[in-house]
């Protein structure tokens, strides 16, 4: 399951970036690896960690506090 997630994310990263600014596979893998550490191997956008800095951390990158509030505005 984790390998399929990584491959899907690599494809996504290279598809959404503007032409000429595609990430290398190593760069994409680094981003995906970090996201997997933050929200789990399934990279769940709805991930929630109630312990996250006494605020609860949300989303793929486990944002909290002002970061989360600014993102959802």
mmCIF file of C-alpha atoms in Angstrom:
data_model
loop_
_atom_site.group_PDB
_atom_site.id
_atom_site.type_symbol
_atom_site.label_atom_id
_atom_site.label_comp_id
_atom_site.label_asym_id
_atom_site.label_seq_id
_atom_site.Cartn_x
_atom_site.Cartn_y
_atom_site.Cartn_z
ATOM 1 C CA UNK A 1 0.000 0.000 0.000
ATOM 2 C CA UNK A 2 2.781 2.464 0.886
ATOM 3 C CA UNK A 3 4.569 1.883 -2.429
ATOM 4 C CA UNK A 4 1.355 2.518 -4.384
ATOM 5 C CA UNK A 5 0.859 5.742 -2.395
ATOM 6 C CA UNK A 6 4.383 6.920 -3.149
ATOM 7 C CA UNK A 7 4.018 6.182 -6.869
ATOM 8 C CA UNK A 8 0.680 8.004 -7.021
ATOM 9 C CA UNK A 9 2.150 11.014 -5.226
ATOM 10 C CA UNK A 10 5.194 11.126 -7.500
ATOM 11 C CA UNK A 11 2.888 11.154 -10.509
ATOM 12 C CA UNK A 12 0.778 13.894 -8.921
ATOM 13 C CA UNK A 13 3.718 16.145 -8.052
ATOM 14 C CA UNK A 14 5.084 15.955 -11.584
ATOM 15 C CA UNK A 15 1.645 16.580 -13.104
ATOM 16 C CA UNK A 16 0.701 19.694 -11.126
ATOM 17 C CA UNK A 17 3.929 21.628 -11.345
ATOM 18 C CA UNK A 18 4.286 24.227 -14.108
ATOM 19 C CA UNK A 19 6.200 23.127 -17.204
ATOM 20 C CA UNK A 20 9.920 23.417 -16.741
ATOM 21 C CA UNK A 21 9.786 23.138 -12.959
ATOM 22 C CA UNK A 22 9.177 19.432 -12.541
ATOM 23 C CA UNK A 23 10.731 17.844 -9.519
ATOM 24 C CA UNK A 24 13.163 15.012 -9.854
ATOM 25 C CA UNK A 25 12.052 11.628 -8.549
ATOM 26 C CA UNK A 26 14.409 12.079 -5.608
ATOM 27 C CA UNK A 27 12.924 15.483 -4.733
ATOM 28 C CA UNK A 28 9.374 14.168 -5.071
ATOM 29 C CA UNK A 29 10.233 11.134 -2.961
ATOM 30 C CA UNK A 30 11.631 13.435 -0.264
ATOM 31 C CA UNK A 31 8.390 15.393 -0.105
ATOM 32 C CA UNK A 32 6.264 12.260 -0.127
ATOM 33 C CA UNK A 33 8.440 10.675 2.565
ATOM 34 C CA UNK A 34 7.983 13.689 4.808
ATOM 35 C CA UNK A 35 4.227 13.672 4.274
ATOM 36 C CA UNK A 36 4.148 9.964 5.142
ATOM 37 C CA UNK A 37 5.937 10.716 8.417
ATOM 38 C CA UNK A 38 3.488 13.525 9.179
ATOM 39 C CA UNK A 39 0.163 11.856 8.373
ATOM 40 C CA UNK A 40 0.899 8.147 7.979
ATOM 41 C CA UNK A 41 1.729 5.922 5.050
ATOM 42 C CA UNK A 42 -1.653 6.508 3.419
ATOM 43 C CA UNK A 43 -1.088 10.309 3.342
ATOM 44 C CA UNK A 44 -4.590 11.142 4.493
ATOM 45 C CA UNK A 45 -5.773 14.732 3.908
ATOM 46 C CA UNK A 46 -8.191 14.338 6.835
ATOM 47 C CA UNK A 47 -5.539 13.068 9.252
ATOM 48 C CA UNK A 48 -5.918 14.507 12.760
ATOM 49 C CA UNK A 49 -3.498 14.269 15.659
ATOM 50 C CA UNK A 50 -5.179 15.432 18.860
ATOM 51 C CA UNK A 51 -1.783 15.750 20.572
ATOM 52 C CA UNK A 52 -0.369 18.216 18.017
ATOM 53 C CA UNK A 53 0.964 21.122 20.084
ATOM 54 C CA UNK A 54 -2.112 21.250 22.330
ATOM 55 C CA UNK A 55 -4.107 22.481 19.295
ATOM 56 C CA UNK A 56 -4.472 19.280 17.364
ATOM 57 C CA UNK A 57 -2.674 18.965 14.052
ATOM 58 C CA UNK A 58 -4.609 18.478 10.827
ATOM 59 C CA UNK A 59 -4.116 17.370 7.260
ATOM 60 C CA UNK A 60 -1.343 15.845 5.224
ATOM 61 C CA UNK A 61 1.386 18.059 6.687
ATOM 62 C CA UNK A 62 -0.186 18.124 10.183
ATOM 63 C CA UNK A 63 -0.649 21.889 10.342
ATOM 64 C CA UNK A 64 -1.902 23.497 13.519
ATOM 65 C CA UNK A 65 -2.616 26.860 15.066
ATOM 66 C CA UNK A 66 -2.121 29.897 12.799
ATOM 67 C CA UNK A 67 -0.848 27.806 9.901
ATOM 68 C CA UNK A 68 -4.076 25.793 9.809
ATOM 69 C CA UNK A 69 -6.276 28.838 10.372
ATOM 70 C CA UNK A 70 -4.599 30.759 7.545
ATOM 71 C CA UNK A 71 -4.890 27.821 5.186
ATOM 72 C CA UNK A 72 -8.649 27.341 5.674
ATOM 73 C CA UNK A 73 -9.519 31.035 5.249
#
